[in-house]
Amino acid sequence: MESYGTLPDGREVGLYTLVNSHGLRAKVTDFGAILVSMETPDRDGTLAPITLGFDTLEGWLKDDCYLGATVGRFGNRVRDGKFTVDGKEYTLATNNTPGGIPCHLHGGVVGFNKRLWDAQPSADGHSVTFTYLSPDGEEGYPGNLTARVTYTLTDDNELIWEAEATTDATTPLNMVHHTYWNLGGDLSTPILDHLLALDADTFLPTDSGLIPTGEKAPVDGTPMNFKEPRVIGERIEADFEPLHLAGGYDHCWVVNGEPGTLRPAARLSHPGSGRVMEVITDQPGIQFYAGNFLPNYRTGLCLETQNFPDAPNQPAFPDSLVRPGETYRHVMVHRFGVE
Ligand code: GLA
């Protein structure tokens, strides 16, 4: 552990470096359980950073794009910032207004990404576990929630982000890892030349406030079809209503196969560098966000495995409630390689 500086209230922030036997390097911090940087080799063996981030802690303190963040309690959007549990309505911050329509986004005003977590590096040096106790009522959510996130860098060139949580009162939960990837290694270049494949036959269309309508729409015959690898820039400006509403790709795809079992969700590759990243998850969905709101427009893309947006308000969506006695689990594997 090295010092990553101090918070305005004086608490010290740590930076942890994970290195594997092939030289891949991940840096994580206990502020926000954030992935600060990830470096992997290109096809010639040259190591380069492939995630968007900041040089210092100050950058992450000010960040409003969730770079590298662990997002919670509920990642993605909740309609009107409201949900009902056991007949009681809860009101959350409406901190996002797509299409001029207020909604709750990514856990609220001070989400998990702005909290200082406890850190516990593993004895073998391959992983770090972050723990955060989110008190009852925090950001409007019920229950004292214990959230845990473990980052592991394996010798199989996998970066694993694993979340689990328990609570003493029923609460919605959708912990999400929000790294922006740019496999080219030049982080100022748009990601439009990357090839993406998604293991998804359907996606979730939204209304103009980017809340899912509840429909699962087939991707066939639309610019949302990534069943085979496609160049991201090829259809991002297509005349297709869901792309107009979101300003590009920013949607949740329904990952094929059974939620709760680990299965492939996405494959991203960059022809110039040869870098490849596969994403494997146990979650129902994957939000592919092309960085349309980034100050440096579309210089990184997110592949966020998660439950469906607005799940707390949509009974047909997978259950998003964690109850006392249950353990929430979310596994996300990033497997790096070259071709
Ligand atoms: C998510 C959302 C986007 C945007 C970013 C944060 O990925 O889907 O619409 O809000 O977070 O900037």
GROMACS .gro file of C-alpha atoms and ligand atoms in nm:
model
  351
    1MET     CA    1   0.000   0.000   0.000
    2GLU     CA    2   0.116   0.351  -0.072
    3SER     CA    3  -0.049   0.676   0.024
    4TYR     CA    4  -0.278   0.826  -0.239
    5GLY     CA    5  -0.326   1.149  -0.042
    6THR     CA    6  -0.586   1.265   0.207
    7LEU     CA    7  -0.956   1.350   0.190
    8PRO     CA    8  -1.073   1.703   0.280
    9ASP     CA    9  -1.168   1.563   0.626
   10GLY     CA   10  -0.811   1.440   0.680
   11ARG     CA   11  -0.862   1.067   0.632
   12GLU     CA   12  -0.582   0.896   0.445
   13VAL     CA   13  -0.647   0.723   0.112
   14GLY     CA   14  -0.446   0.422  -0.001
   15LEU     CA   15  -0.333   0.301  -0.342
   16TYR     CA   16  -0.278  -0.070  -0.401
   17THR     CA   17  -0.091  -0.222  -0.694
   18LEU     CA   18  -0.161  -0.573  -0.822
   19VAL     CA   19   0.088  -0.728  -1.064
   20ASN     CA   20   0.069  -1.073  -1.222
   21SER     CA   21   0.336  -1.306  -1.357
   22HIS     CA   22   0.289  -1.169  -1.713
   23GLY     CA   23   0.347  -0.810  -1.606
   24LEU     CA   24  -0.015  -0.692  -1.619
   25ARG     CA   25  -0.073  -0.422  -1.361
   26ALA     CA   26  -0.388  -0.297  -1.188
   27LYS     CA   27  -0.403  -0.011  -0.939
   28VAL     CA   28  -0.699   0.024  -0.705
   29THR     CA   29  -0.785   0.265  -0.428
   30ASP     CA   30  -1.000   0.246  -0.116
   31PHE     CA   31  -1.162   0.575  -0.220
   32GLY     CA   32  -1.474   0.457  -0.402
   33ALA     CA   33  -1.328   0.105  -0.444
   34ILE     CA   34  -1.207   0.251  -0.774
   35LEU     CA   35  -0.993   0.089  -1.040
   36VAL     CA   36  -0.736   0.366  -1.085
   37SER     CA   37  -0.559   0.208  -1.382
   38MET     CA   38  -0.511  -0.114  -1.571
   39GLU     CA   39  -0.211  -0.180  -1.793
   40THR     CA   40  -0.192  -0.468  -2.040
   41PRO     CA   41   0.046  -0.551  -2.327
   42ASP     CA   42  -0.041  -0.508  -2.694
   43ARG     CA   43   0.043  -0.778  -2.951
   44ASP     CA   44   0.409  -0.665  -2.947
   45GLY     CA   45   0.426  -0.692  -2.569
   46THR     CA   46   0.422  -0.316  -2.506
   47LEU     CA   47   0.246  -0.231  -2.183
   48ALA     CA   48   0.003   0.065  -2.187
   49PRO     CA   49  -0.281   0.198  -1.974
   50ILE     CA   50  -0.622   0.102  -2.114
   51THR     CA   51  -0.861   0.275  -1.873
   52LEU     CA   52  -0.962   0.639  -1.831
   53GLY     CA   53  -0.863   0.796  -1.501
   54PHE     CA   54  -0.687   1.076  -1.319
   55ASP     CA   55  -0.328   1.128  -1.208
   56THR     CA   56  -0.419   1.221  -0.852
   57LEU     CA   57  -0.688   1.171  -0.588
   58GLU     CA   58  -0.820   1.524  -0.652
   59GLY     CA   59  -0.939   1.411  -0.993
   60TRP     CA   60  -1.150   1.132  -0.845
   61LEU     CA   61  -1.290   1.365  -0.577
   62LYS     CA   62  -1.431   1.594  -0.847
   63ASP     CA   63  -1.520   1.325  -1.102
   64ASP     CA   64  -1.883   1.311  -1.213
   65CYS     CA   65  -1.845   1.046  -1.484
   66TYR     CA   66  -1.783   0.750  -1.246
   67LEU     CA   67  -1.441   0.665  -1.392
   68GLY     CA   68  -1.332   0.322  -1.270
   69ALA     CA   69  -1.589   0.342  -0.995
   70THR     CA   70  -1.774   0.095  -0.782
   71VAL     CA   71  -2.128   0.228  -0.813
   72GLY     CA   72  -2.405   0.172  -0.556
   73ARG     CA   73  -2.638   0.121  -0.398
   74PHE     CA   74  -2.840   0.108  -0.718
   75GLY     CA   75  -2.626   0.145  -1.030
   76ASN     CA   76  -2.805   0.287  -1.336
   77ARG     CA   77  -3.143   0.465  -1.325
   78VAL     CA   78  -3.448   0.446  -1.101
   79ARG     CA   79  -3.764   0.614  -1.230
   80ASP     CA   80  -3.854   0.937  -1.042
   81GLY     CA   81  -3.606   0.831  -0.769
   82LYS     CA   82  -3.884   0.631  -0.604
   83PHE     CA   83  -3.947   0.269  -0.515
   84THR     CA   84  -4.171   0.079  -0.275
   85VAL     CA   85  -4.065  -0.203  -0.043
   86ASP     CA   86  -4.320  -0.387   0.174
   87GLY     CA   87  -4.579  -0.116   0.108
   88LYS     CA   88  -4.352   0.172   0.209
   89GLU     CA   89  -4.244   0.427  -0.050
   90TYR     CA   90  -3.884   0.549  -0.045
   91THR     CA   91  -3.757   0.865  -0.210
   92LEU     CA   92  -3.403   0.894  -0.345
   93ALA     CA   93  -3.213   1.189  -0.489
   94THR     CA   94  -3.300   1.268  -0.850
   95ASN     CA   95  -2.948   1.354  -0.959
   96ASN     CA   96  -2.983   1.301  -1.335
   97THR     CA   97  -3.219   1.450  -1.594
   98PRO     CA   98  -3.194   1.276  -1.931
   99GLY     CA   99  -3.442   1.431  -2.176
  100GLY     CA  100  -3.528   1.682  -1.901
  101ILE     CA  101  -3.684   1.405  -1.689
  102PRO     CA  102  -3.539   1.369  -1.336
  103CYS     CA  103  -3.435   1.021  -1.220
  104HIS     CA  104  -3.204   0.863  -0.965
  105LEU     CA  105  -2.863   0.764  -1.107
  106HIS     CA  106  -2.583   0.550  -0.966
  107GLY     CA  107  -2.672   0.564  -0.597
  108GLY     CA  108  -2.738   0.937  -0.562
  109VAL     CA  109  -2.545   1.248  -0.465
  110VAL     CA  110  -2.276   1.072  -0.258
  111GLY     CA  111  -2.274   0.716  -0.384
  112PHE     CA  112  -2.038   0.428  -0.308
  113ASN     CA  113  -1.788   0.581  -0.553
  114LYS     CA  114  -1.738   0.881  -0.319
  115ARG     CA  115  -1.702   0.683   0.006
  116LEU     CA  116  -1.384   0.571   0.175
  117TRP     CA  117  -1.382   0.192   0.207
  118ASP     CA  118  -1.175  -0.026   0.443
  119ALA     CA  119  -0.903  -0.217   0.259
  120GLN     CA  120  -0.770  -0.566   0.320
  121PRO     CA  121  -0.502  -0.691   0.081
  122SER     CA  122  -0.477  -1.069   0.052
  123ALA     CA  123  -0.169  -1.248   0.188
  124ASP     CA  124  -0.070  -1.370  -0.162
  125GLY     CA  125  -0.077  -1.014  -0.300
  126HIS     CA  126  -0.319  -1.105  -0.582
  127SER     CA  127  -0.623  -0.927  -0.445
  128VAL     CA  128  -0.758  -0.647  -0.230
  129THR     CA  129  -1.096  -0.655  -0.056
  130PHE     CA  130  -1.276  -0.329   0.017
  131THR     CA  131  -1.556  -0.311   0.273
  132TYR     CA  132  -1.806  -0.032   0.326
  133LEU     CA  133  -2.084  -0.005   0.584
  134SER     CA  134  -2.365   0.195   0.430
  135PRO     CA  135  -2.586   0.313   0.716
  136ASP     CA  136  -2.965   0.290   0.724
  137GLY     CA  137  -3.114   0.587   0.539
  138GLU     CA  138  -2.798   0.674   0.348
  139GLU     CA  139  -2.903   0.845   0.023
  140GLY     CA  140  -3.259   0.744   0.114
  141TYR     CA  141  -3.203   0.366   0.105
  142PRO     CA  142  -3.331   0.141   0.385
  143GLY     CA  143  -3.117  -0.087   0.600
  144ASN     CA  144  -2.761  -0.102   0.727
  145LEU     CA  145  -2.582  -0.259   0.435
  146THR     CA  146  -2.237  -0.419   0.447
  147ALA     CA  147  -2.089  -0.406   0.098
  148ARG     CA  148  -1.774  -0.584  -0.008
  149VAL     CA  149  -1.576  -0.559  -0.332
  150THR     CA  150  -1.273  -0.770  -0.417
  151TYR     CA  151  -1.037  -0.701  -0.704
  152THR     CA  152  -0.820  -0.996  -0.807
  153LEU     CA  153  -0.555  -1.005  -1.081
  154THR     CA  154  -0.492  -1.366  -1.176
  155ASP     CA  155  -0.198  -1.524  -1.358
  156ASP     CA  156  -0.452  -1.615  -1.629
  157ASN     CA  157  -0.464  -1.244  -1.716
  158GLU     CA  158  -0.803  -1.189  -1.558
  159LEU     CA  159  -0.909  -0.890  -1.355
  160ILE     CA  160  -1.199  -1.007  -1.141
  161TRP     CA  161  -1.434  -0.760  -0.972
  162GLU     CA  162  -1.655  -0.938  -0.722
  163ALA     CA  163  -1.921  -0.774  -0.506
  164GLU     CA  164  -2.123  -0.909  -0.220
  165ALA     CA  165  -2.348  -0.751   0.039
  166THR     CA  166  -2.578  -0.820   0.330
  167THR     CA  167  -2.838  -0.601   0.496
  168ASP     CA  168  -3.053  -0.579   0.810
  169ALA     CA  169  -3.356  -0.441   0.619
  170THR     CA  170  -3.478  -0.508   0.265
  171THR     CA  171  -3.313  -0.277   0.012
  172PRO     CA  172  -3.272  -0.257  -0.363
  173LEU     CA  173  -2.914  -0.316  -0.471
  174ASN     CA  174  -2.732  -0.314  -0.802
  175MET     CA  175  -2.358  -0.275  -0.746
  176VAL     CA  176  -2.187  -0.188  -1.073
  177HIS     CA  177  -1.828  -0.159  -1.189
  178HIS     CA  178  -1.792   0.146  -1.414
  179THR     CA  179  -1.450   0.146  -1.581
  180TYR     CA  180  -1.407   0.323  -1.915
  181TRP     CA  181  -1.196   0.109  -2.149
  182ASN     CA  182  -0.985   0.218  -2.441
  183LEU     CA  183  -0.781  -0.078  -2.560
  184GLY     CA  184  -0.581   0.128  -2.809
  185GLY     CA  185  -0.359   0.248  -2.527
  186ASP     CA  186  -0.386   0.610  -2.646
  187LEU     CA  187  -0.650   0.741  -2.408
  188SER     CA  188  -0.717   1.057  -2.612
  189THR     CA  189  -0.841   0.863  -2.916
  190PRO     CA  190  -1.212   0.779  -2.955
  191ILE     CA  191  -1.318   0.416  -2.911
  192LEU     CA  192  -1.518   0.414  -3.236
  193ASP     CA  193  -1.262   0.186  -3.406
  194HIS     CA  194  -1.304  -0.090  -3.147
  195LEU     CA  195  -1.488  -0.409  -3.236
  196LEU     CA  196  -1.758  -0.519  -2.995
  197ALA     CA  197  -1.953  -0.841  -2.965
  198LEU     CA  198  -2.235  -0.883  -2.711
  199ASP     CA  199  -2.387  -1.218  -2.614
  200ALA     CA  200  -2.737  -1.077  -2.629
  201ASP     CA  201  -3.039  -1.144  -2.850
  202THR     CA  202  -3.242  -0.862  -2.698
  203PHE     CA  203  -3.197  -0.519  -2.542
  204LEU     CA  204  -3.411  -0.293  -2.323
  205PRO     CA  205  -3.556   0.006  -2.512
  206THR     CA  206  -3.615   0.313  -2.295
  207ASP     CA  207  -3.840   0.617  -2.284
  208SER     CA  208  -3.694   0.965  -2.334
  209GLY     CA  209  -3.584   0.968  -1.966
  210LEU     CA  210  -3.369   0.657  -2.039
  211ILE     CA  211  -3.593   0.438  -1.818
  212PRO     CA  212  -3.666   0.095  -1.973
  213THR     CA  213  -4.018   0.061  -2.111
  214GLY     CA  214  -4.025  -0.301  -1.991
  215GLU     CA  215  -4.001  -0.445  -2.341
  216LYS     CA  216  -3.720  -0.680  -2.443
  217ALA     CA  217  -3.661  -0.592  -2.808
  218PRO     CA  218  -3.484  -0.827  -3.050
  219VAL     CA  219  -3.154  -0.683  -3.175
  220ASP     CA  220  -3.192  -0.848  -3.517
  221GLY     CA  221  -3.204  -0.601  -3.802
  222THR     CA  222  -3.111  -0.305  -3.579
  223PRO     CA  223  -2.788  -0.116  -3.497
  224MET     CA  224  -2.810  -0.288  -3.155
  225ASN     CA  225  -2.713  -0.622  -3.308
  226PHE     CA  226  -2.366  -0.712  -3.178
  227LYS     CA  227  -2.414  -1.089  -3.201
  228GLU     CA  228  -2.112  -1.088  -3.432
  229PRO     CA  229  -1.822  -0.845  -3.372
  230ARG     CA  230  -1.904  -0.503  -3.516
  231VAL     CA  231  -1.709  -0.178  -3.536
  232ILE     CA  232  -1.863   0.054  -3.276
  233GLY     CA  233  -1.851   0.365  -3.494
  234GLU     CA  234  -2.020   0.196  -3.787
  235ARG     CA  235  -2.380   0.238  -3.673
  236ILE     CA  236  -2.359   0.466  -3.366
  237GLU     CA  237  -2.508   0.758  -3.563
  238ALA     CA  238  -2.773   0.542  -3.735
  239ASP     CA  239  -3.124   0.676  -3.768
  240PHE     CA  240  -3.269   0.459  -3.491
  241GLU     CA  241  -3.483   0.602  -3.212
  242PRO     CA  242  -3.309   0.436  -2.915
  243LEU     CA  243  -2.976   0.578  -3.035
  244HIS     CA  244  -3.128   0.926  -3.075
  245LEU     CA  245  -3.275   0.917  -2.722
  246ALA     CA  246  -2.946   0.819  -2.560
  247GLY     CA  247  -2.711   1.018  -2.785
  248GLY     CA  248  -2.540   0.698  -2.900
  249TYR     CA  249  -2.499   0.358  -2.738
  250ASP     CA  250  -2.609   0.374  -2.374
  251HIS     CA  251  -2.841   0.079  -2.324
  252CYS     CA  252  -2.881  -0.240  -2.129
  253TRP     CA  253  -2.858  -0.562  -2.328
  254VAL     CA  254  -3.009  -0.883  -2.192
  255VAL     CA  255  -2.721  -1.128  -2.156
  256ASN     CA  256  -2.809  -1.469  -2.305
  257GLY     CA  257  -2.823  -1.762  -2.063
  258GLU     CA  258  -2.915  -1.798  -1.699
  259PRO     CA  259  -2.855  -1.512  -1.453
  260GLY     CA  260  -2.670  -1.646  -1.152
  261THR     CA  261  -2.436  -1.855  -1.369
  262LEU     CA  262  -2.109  -1.724  -1.508
  263ARG     CA  263  -2.133  -1.684  -1.885
  264PRO     CA  264  -1.978  -1.466  -2.156
  265ALA     CA  265  -2.135  -1.123  -2.199
  266ALA     CA  266  -1.903  -0.920  -2.421
  267ARG     CA  267  -1.587  -0.929  -2.627
  268LEU     CA  268  -1.406  -0.606  -2.707
  269SER     CA  269  -1.107  -0.586  -2.938
  270HIS     CA  270  -0.888  -0.319  -3.090
  271PRO     CA  271  -0.747  -0.413  -3.431
  272GLY     CA  272  -0.459  -0.163  -3.418
  273SER     CA  273  -0.304  -0.287  -3.094
  274GLY     CA  274  -0.434  -0.644  -3.101
  275ARG     CA  275  -0.571  -0.610  -2.748
  276VAL     CA  276  -0.878  -0.815  -2.661
  277MET     CA  277  -1.096  -0.808  -2.351
  278GLU     CA  278  -1.370  -1.057  -2.273
  279VAL     CA  279  -1.630  -0.983  -2.007
  280ILE     CA  280  -1.787  -1.274  -1.821
  281THR     CA  281  -2.063  -1.229  -1.564
  282ASP     CA  282  -2.341  -1.383  -1.356
  283GLN     CA  283  -2.568  -1.080  -1.403
  284PRO     CA  284  -2.889  -1.049  -1.610
  285GLY     CA  285  -2.774  -0.750  -1.816
  286ILE     CA  286  -2.485  -0.547  -1.952
  287GLN     CA  287  -2.497  -0.172  -2.008
  288PHE     CA  288  -2.284  -0.074  -2.304
  289TYR     CA  289  -2.218   0.299  -2.273
  290ALA     CA  290  -2.006   0.460  -2.545
  291GLY     CA  291  -1.890   0.758  -2.336
  292ASN     CA  292  -2.136   0.996  -2.502
  293PHE     CA  293  -2.139   1.229  -2.197
  294LEU     CA  294  -1.761   1.236  -2.144
  295PRO     CA  295  -1.589   1.575  -2.168
  296ASN     CA  296  -1.346   1.397  -2.398
  297TYR     CA  297  -1.628   1.260  -2.610
  298ARG     CA  298  -1.629   0.884  -2.659
  299THR     CA  299  -1.265   0.829  -2.557
  300GLY     CA  300  -1.369   0.537  -2.336
  301LEU     CA  301  -1.653   0.287  -2.324
  302CYS     CA  302  -1.817   0.109  -2.033
  303LEU     CA  303  -1.933  -0.252  -2.027
  304GLU     CA  304  -2.125  -0.257  -1.701
  305THR     CA  305  -2.265  -0.594  -1.597
  306GLN     CA  306  -2.569  -0.543  -1.378
  307ASN     CA  307  -2.933  -0.603  -1.304
  308PHE     CA  308  -3.174  -0.415  -1.533
  309PRO     CA  309  -3.218  -0.039  -1.488
  310ASP     CA  310  -3.529   0.055  -1.285
  311ALA     CA  311  -3.563  -0.309  -1.168
  312PRO     CA  312  -3.704  -0.194  -0.829
  313ASN     CA  313  -4.011  -0.060  -1.013
  314GLN     CA  314  -4.053  -0.331  -1.276
  315PRO     CA  315  -4.194  -0.659  -1.140
  316ALA     CA  316  -4.117  -0.841  -1.467
  317PHE     CA  317  -3.744  -0.764  -1.428
  318PRO     CA  318  -3.515  -0.982  -1.215
  319ASP     CA  319  -3.553  -0.926  -0.842
  320SER     CA  320  -3.330  -0.643  -0.722
  321LEU     CA  321  -3.410  -0.662  -0.351
  322VAL     CA  322  -3.167  -0.794  -0.092
  323ARG     CA  323  -3.339  -0.912   0.224
  324PRO     CA  324  -3.202  -0.977   0.574
  325GLY     CA  325  -3.036  -1.320   0.576
  326GLU     CA  326  -2.962  -1.311   0.201
  327THR     CA  327  -2.626  -1.238   0.039
  328TYR     CA  328  -2.612  -1.032  -0.279
  329ARG     CA  329  -2.344  -1.152  -0.521
  330HIS     CA  330  -2.209  -1.011  -0.846
  331VAL     CA  331  -1.908  -1.149  -1.032
  332MET     CA  332  -1.747  -0.974  -1.326
  333VAL     CA  333  -1.441  -1.119  -1.498
  334HIS     CA  334  -1.231  -0.919  -1.746
  335ARG     CA  335  -1.008  -1.157  -1.942
  336PHE     CA  336  -0.727  -0.987  -2.134
  337GLY     CA  337  -0.541  -1.118  -2.436
  338VAL     CA  338  -0.410  -1.028  -2.780
  339GLU     CA  339  -0.479  -1.144  -3.132
  340GLA     C1  340  -2.393   0.522  -1.706
  340GLA     C2  341  -2.513   0.568  -1.779
  340GLA     C3  342  -2.482   0.687  -1.863
  340GLA     C4  343  -2.410   0.795  -1.786
  340GLA     C5  344  -2.289   0.735  -1.717
  340GLA     C6  345  -2.222   0.832  -1.624
  340GLA     O1  346  -2.313   0.442  -1.782
  340GLA     O2  347  -2.570   0.466  -1.856
  340GLA     O3  348  -2.602   0.739  -1.918
  340GLA     O4  349  -2.496   0.851  -1.693
  340GLA     O5  350  -2.323   0.625  -1.642
  340GLA     O6  351  -2.185   0.949  -1.686
   0.00000   0.00000   0.00000
